[in-house]
Amino acid sequence: MSEGSIRYMLSTRFHYGFPEDCIAIVLKEALKGLLDIHNSGQVHRCFTAANIFVNFKPSPMRNVEIKLAFAATGYESDLECPTEVVEYDHGPHPVSTSVPPLLIISEWASAPEVYDTLYDGEDHDGNEEDKCLTFQSDIWLVGIAALELAYGNIRVNSRAEFDAMINKIRKSKRLPNKLEYLLEEIMAEESQKYGKLKGAVESFLKDKLKLGKKKGERPFSKEFEKVVLECLNRNESKRPTVEKLLQMPFFQDAKDLKWFKRCVLHAKGPMPIADDG
């Protein structure tokens, strides 16, 4: 794929994430591939920004393609010849408290039912893996991919911090301007529990968290937030199917690939969508 993966594009040019209308285009195209995979009775297991690829065809029509990679191929929903994609050796799971690598985000940010079953430090057989890796666990990863596209990265120090972040988003039913602000709020609350936060520091954090949060202002649309919240439902039975996701207004009203080409491929530089504060 000529332009590489969406994650590559985020890491090199769009450090603060894509504009929301481009997020809709990327996810919609990837969901079309996921729909065909699910219709064939298979589970993707690794729906991430690293497995969504962009290809620009300079001739004859100068078309743009966005494809979801599946296993060792770039999945083509129209059954054209697949494009090979490099498979990576994930290596051992990290045991330190450093930021988990995005390369294995489908593991450390996996659905609760998957993480609690497969990544609890014990050995598991294939039956347990097949039971917890389902269409619903794929949908959870769609929500995680949406966050990565919106913010450019997901930097947490542990699964506990990740869970706290997701719980905060679910509780508030809206997305913050920046994930860093939300994580700082979580850290402040944890410090308060143990009486370690001085008044001056607490006031500073509160002021910082208010940046870009004028009354009525939302950094993202309610339609996008609804997609994320539906995908990140802790109860897997309440997560939508791919078909239902594609029927949601966020995707029904999505712009076409020409818009993506204009705003992303032809952009001269990074397009941050959040104020650095």
Tab-separated table of N, CA and C in Angstrom, residues 28-114:
chain	number	residue	atom	x	y	z
A	28	LYS	N	-15.169	3.895	8.246
A	28	LYS	CA	-16.224	3.340	7.391
A	28	LYS	C	-15.639	2.361	6.383
A	29	GLU	N	-14.538	2.733	5.744
A	29	GLU	CA	-13.910	1.845	4.763
A	29	GLU	C	-13.384	0.581	5.429
A	30	ALA	N	-12.785	0.727	6.612
A	30	ALA	CA	-12.265	-0.439	7.328
A	30	ALA	C	-13.398	-1.349	7.798
A	31	LEU	N	-14.505	-0.741	8.211
A	31	LEU	CA	-15.650	-1.535	8.666
A	31	LEU	C	-16.261	-2.349	7.535
A	32	LYS	N	-16.173	-1.855	6.314
A	32	LYS	CA	-16.666	-2.638	5.177
A	32	LYS	C	-15.889	-3.946	5.065
A	33	GLY	N	-14.578	-3.872	5.265
A	33	GLY	CA	-13.768	-5.084	5.255
A	33	GLY	C	-14.087	-5.980	6.427
A	34	LEU	N	-14.278	-5.379	7.614
A	34	LEU	CA	-14.608	-6.169	8.797
A	34	LEU	C	-15.952	-6.859	8.632
A	35	LEU	N	-16.890	-6.205	7.968
A	35	LEU	CA	-18.200	-6.808	7.728
A	35	LEU	C	-18.060	-8.086	6.909
A	36	ASP	N	-17.252	-8.043	5.863
A	36	ASP	CA	-17.055	-9.235	5.043
A	36	ASP	C	-16.359	-10.342	5.825
A	37	ILE	N	-15.421	-9.967	6.680
A	37	ILE	CA	-14.724	-10.957	7.504
A	37	ILE	C	-15.704	-11.629	8.458
A	38	HIS	N	-16.539	-10.840	9.119
A	38	HIS	CA	-17.537	-11.401	10.038
A	38	HIS	C	-18.563	-12.239	9.284
A	39	ASN	N	-18.957	-11.790	8.109
A	39	ASN	CA	-19.926	-12.559	7.320
A	39	ASN	C	-19.368	-13.904	6.881
A	40	SER	N	-18.039	-14.002	6.830
A	40	SER	CA	-17.415	-15.283	6.479
A	40	SER	C	-17.212	-16.162	7.707
A	41	GLY	N	-17.660	-15.672	8.871
A	41	GLY	CA	-17.564	-16.448	10.103
A	41	GLY	C	-16.243	-16.316	10.827
A	42	GLN	N	-15.416	-15.356	10.433
A	42	GLN	CA	-14.099	-15.200	11.040
A	42	GLN	C	-14.037	-13.960	11.931
A	43	VAL	N	-13.116	-14.005	12.899
A	43	VAL	CA	-12.871	-12.883	13.799
A	43	VAL	C	-11.544	-12.251	13.404
A	44	HIS	N	-11.501	-10.933	13.339
A	44	HIS	CA	-10.269	-10.267	12.915
A	44	HIS	C	-9.182	-10.341	13.978
A	45	ARG	N	-9.527	-10.031	15.222
A	45	ARG	CA	-8.660	-10.104	16.399
A	45	ARG	C	-7.697	-8.933	16.549
A	46	CYS	N	-7.452	-8.177	15.500
A	46	CYS	CA	-6.438	-7.121	15.585
A	46	CYS	C	-6.843	-5.892	14.771
A	47	PHE	N	-8.062	-5.414	14.991
A	47	PHE	CA	-8.545	-4.220	14.293
A	47	PHE	C	-7.888	-3.003	14.938
A	48	THR	N	-6.843	-2.489	14.310
A	48	THR	CA	-6.115	-1.337	14.838
A	48	THR	C	-5.724	-0.410	13.695
A	49	ALA	N	-5.251	0.777	14.058
A	49	ALA	CA	-4.793	1.732	13.049
A	49	ALA	C	-3.608	1.193	12.260
A	50	ALA	N	-2.861	0.260	12.854
A	50	ALA	CA	-1.709	-0.330	12.162
A	50	ALA	C	-2.132	-1.294	11.070
A	51	ASN	N	-3.367	-1.756	11.127
A	51	ASN	CA	-3.860	-2.720	10.143
A	51	ASN	C	-4.840	-2.106	9.150
A	52	ILE	N	-4.886	-0.790	9.114
A	52	ILE	CA	-5.678	-0.088	8.103
A	52	ILE	C	-4.695	0.634	7.189
A	53	PHE	N	-4.737	0.308	5.911
A	53	PHE	CA	-3.742	0.818	4.965
A	53	PHE	C	-4.371	1.715	3.897
A	54	VAL	N	-3.571	2.665	3.444
A	54	VAL	CA	-4.017	3.613	2.420
A	54	VAL	C	-3.185	3.412	1.159
A	55	ASN	N	-3.866	3.324	0.037
A	55	ASN	CA	-3.194	3.152	-1.246
A	55	ASN	C	-3.674	4.225	-2.216
A	56	PHE	N	-2.737	4.905	-2.824
A	56	PHE	CA	-3.062	5.928	-3.817
A	56	PHE	C	-2.694	5.412	-5.196
A	57	LYS	N	-3.689	5.322	-6.068
A	57	LYS	CA	-3.468	4.871	-7.441
A	57	LYS	C	-3.361	6.096	-8.346
A	58	PRO	N	-2.148	6.434	-8.807
A	58	PRO	CA	-1.972	7.657	-9.602
A	58	PRO	C	-2.618	7.617	-10.978
A	59	SER	N	-2.852	6.411	-11.497
A	59	SER	CA	-3.460	6.317	-12.833
A	59	SER	C	-4.343	5.080	-12.887
A	60	PRO	N	-5.372	5.041	-13.728
A	60	PRO	CA	-5.769	6.149	-14.614
A	60	PRO	C	-6.699	7.155	-13.942
A	61	MET	N	-7.290	6.790	-12.775
A	61	MET	CA	-8.323	7.638	-12.182
A	61	MET	C	-7.849	8.409	-10.946
A	62	ARG	N	-6.602	8.206	-10.516
A	62	ARG	CA	-6.077	8.848	-9.311
A	62	ARG	C	-6.979	8.568	-8.112
A	63	ASN	N	-7.286	7.300	-7.914
A	63	ASN	CA	-8.179	6.894	-6.840
A	63	ASN	C	-7.418	6.608	-5.550
A	64	VAL	N	-8.124	6.714	-4.448
A	64	VAL	CA	-7.586	6.369	-3.135
A	64	VAL	C	-8.338	5.158	-2.609
A	65	GLU	N	-7.601	4.216	-2.022
A	65	GLU	CA	-8.212	3.050	-1.387
A	65	GLU	C	-7.819	3.032	0.083
A	66	ILE	N	-8.739	2.623	0.926
A	66	ILE	CA	-8.449	2.376	2.335
A	66	ILE	C	-8.881	0.946	2.616
A	67	LYS	N	-7.925	0.108	3.008
A	67	LYS	CA	-8.187	-1.316	3.166
A	67	LYS	C	-7.780	-1.811	4.549
A	68	LEU	N	-8.542	-2.763	5.050
A	68	LEU	CA	-8.244	-3.404	6.324
A	68	LEU	C	-7.397	-4.643	6.081
A	69	ALA	N	-6.215	-4.691	6.692
A	69	ALA	CA	-5.365	-5.873	6.572
A	69	ALA	C	-5.904	-6.975	7.474
A	70	PHE	N	-5.864	-8.194	6.973
A	70	PHE	CA	-6.378	-9.339	7.733
A	70	PHE	C	-5.384	-10.478	7.611
A	71	ALA	N	-4.876	-10.974	8.767
A	71	ALA	CA	-3.845	-12.012	8.783
A	71	ALA	C	-2.635	-11.500	8.007
A	72	ALA	N	-2.253	-12.179	6.923
A	72	ALA	CA	-1.065	-11.764	6.168
A	72	ALA	C	-1.434	-11.042	4.887
A	73	THR	N	-2.690	-10.587	4.777
A	73	THR	CA	-3.110	-9.940	3.539
A	73	THR	C	-3.821	-8.636	3.819
A	74	GLY	N	-3.903	-7.798	2.795
A	74	GLY	CA	-4.740	-6.606	2.868
A	74	GLY	C	-6.111	-7.033	2.399
A	75	TYR	N	-7.106	-7.037	3.289
A	75	TYR	CA	-8.406	-7.607	2.942
A	75	TYR	C	-9.148	-6.726	1.952
A	76	GLU	N	-9.578	-7.322	0.879
A	76	GLU	CA	-10.302	-6.599	-0.160
A	76	GLU	C	-11.766	-7.024	-0.135
A	77	SER	N	-12.659	-6.121	0.170
A	77	SER	CA	-14.061	-6.496	0.263
A	77	SER	C	-14.664	-6.848	-1.088
A	78	ASP	N	-14.011	-6.405	-2.178
A	78	ASP	CA	-14.538	-6.750	-3.499
A	78	ASP	C	-13.813	-7.966	-4.085
A	79	LEU	N	-13.045	-8.659	-3.223
A	79	LEU	CA	-12.394	-9.917	-3.578
A	79	LEU	C	-11.350	-9.769	-4.676
A	80	GLU	N	-10.736	-8.590	-4.776
A	80	GLU	CA	-9.603	-8.453	-5.676
A	80	GLU	C	-8.394	-9.150	-5.059
A	81	CYS	N	-7.308	-9.253	-5.816
A	81	CYS	CA	-6.109	-9.906	-5.306
A	81	CYS	C	-5.610	-9.154	-4.074
A	82	PRO	N	-5.367	-9.854	-2.968
A	82	PRO	CA	-4.908	-9.196	-1.750
A	82	PRO	C	-3.470	-8.715	-1.875
A	83	THR	N	-3.163	-7.681	-1.132
A	83	THR	CA	-1.811	-7.149	-1.095
A	83	THR	C	-1.119	-7.655	0.155
A	84	GLU	N	0.088	-8.164	0.034
A	84	GLU	CA	0.793	-8.711	1.182
A	84	GLU	C	1.181	-7.602	2.149
A	85	VAL	N	1.101	-7.933	3.420
A	85	VAL	CA	1.460	-7.005	4.474
A	85	VAL	C	2.458	-7.703	5.378
A	86	VAL	N	3.457	-6.975	5.840
A	86	VAL	CA	4.482	-7.591	6.677
A	86	VAL	C	3.880	-8.018	8.003
A	87	GLU	N	4.196	-9.227	8.452
A	87	GLU	CA	3.794	-9.698	9.765
A	87	GLU	C	4.930	-9.414	10.741
A	88	TYR	N	4.595	-8.966	11.938
A	88	TYR	CA	5.610	-8.608	12.909
A	88	TYR	C	5.683	-9.640	14.025
A	89	ASP	N	6.880	-9.795	14.570
A	89	ASP	CA	7.071	-10.639	15.744
A	89	ASP	C	6.861	-9.767	16.964
A	90	HIS	N	5.812	-10.017	17.705
A	90	HIS	CA	5.481	-9.161	18.845
A	90	HIS	C	6.445	-9.333	20.005
A	91	GLY	N	7.096	-10.480	20.078
A	91	GLY	CA	8.032	-10.700	21.161
A	91	GLY	C	7.317	-10.876	22.483
A	92	PRO	N	8.060	-10.898	23.590
A	92	PRO	CA	7.456	-11.105	24.909
A	92	PRO	C	6.620	-9.918	25.335
A	93	HIS	N	5.653	-10.170	26.191
A	93	HIS	CA	4.812	-9.091	26.692
A	93	HIS	C	5.617	-8.209	27.633
A	94	PRO	N	5.430	-6.901	27.590
A	94	PRO	CA	6.172	-6.015	28.487
A	94	PRO	C	5.736	-6.223	29.925
A	95	VAL	N	6.685	-6.162	30.836
A	95	VAL	CA	6.365	-6.377	32.243
A	95	VAL	C	6.632	-5.124	33.065
A	96	SER	N	7.250	-4.105	32.477
A	96	SER	CA	7.536	-2.884	33.206
A	96	SER	C	6.322	-1.969	33.177
A	97	THR	N	6.452	-0.809	33.832
A	97	THR	CA	5.344	0.147	33.857
A	97	THR	C	5.511	1.213	32.779
A	98	SER	N	6.431	1.002	31.833
A	98	SER	CA	6.595	1.958	30.748
A	98	SER	C	5.379	1.910	29.840
A	99	VAL	N	5.266	2.910	28.969
A	99	VAL	CA	4.113	2.989	28.077
A	99	VAL	C	4.051	1.747	27.190
A	100	PRO	N	2.928	1.028	27.178
A	100	PRO	CA	2.813	-0.166	26.336
A	100	PRO	C	2.954	0.198	24.864
A	101	PRO	N	3.658	-0.626	24.089
A	101	PRO	CA	3.848	-0.308	22.672
A	101	PRO	C	2.556	-0.413	21.881
A	102	LEU	N	2.363	0.515	20.943
A	102	LEU	CA	1.176	0.481	20.097
A	102	LEU	C	1.131	-0.775	19.243
A	103	LEU	N	2.314	-1.389	19.005
A	103	LEU	CA	2.378	-2.570	18.162
A	103	LEU	C	1.470	-3.681	18.667
A	104	ILE	N	1.295	-3.755	20.001
A	104	ILE	CA	0.433	-4.802	20.553
A	104	ILE	C	-0.762	-4.189	21.286
A	105	ILE	N	-1.273	-3.090	20.755
A	105	ILE	CA	-2.427	-2.438	21.376
A	105	ILE	C	-3.636	-3.358	21.416
A	106	SER	N	-3.738	-4.277	20.448
A	106	SER	CA	-4.877	-5.196	20.441
A	106	SER	C	-4.816	-6.160	21.614
A	107	GLU	N	-3.680	-6.201	22.330
A	107	GLU	CA	-3.558	-7.030	23.525
A	107	GLU	C	-3.799	-6.201	24.785
A	108	TRP	N	-2.981	-5.157	25.010
A	108	TRP	CA	-3.116	-4.423	26.271
A	108	TRP	C	-4.356	-3.540	26.319
A	109	ALA	N	-4.946	-3.249	25.150
A	109	ALA	CA	-6.191	-2.471	25.127
A	109	ALA	C	-7.360	-3.330	24.657
A	110	SER	N	-7.227	-4.634	24.788
A	110	SER	CA	-8.279	-5.547	24.323
A	110	SER	C	-9.531	-5.433	25.179
A	111	ALA	N	-10.609	-6.006	24.687
A	111	ALA	CA	-11.884	-5.987	25.412
A	111	ALA	C	-11.715	-6.634	26.784
A	112	PRO	N	-12.476	-6.194	27.786
A	112	PRO	CA	-12.333	-6.741	29.136
A	112	PRO	C	-12.399	-8.259	29.188
A	113	GLU	N	-13.335	-8.843	28.436
A	113	GLU	CA	-13.482	-10.303	28.477
A	113	GLU	C	-12.281	-11.010	27.861
A	114	VAL	N	-11.593	-10.333	26.942
A	114	VAL	CA	-10.388	-10.908	26.330
A	114	VAL	C	-9.193	-10.738	27.257
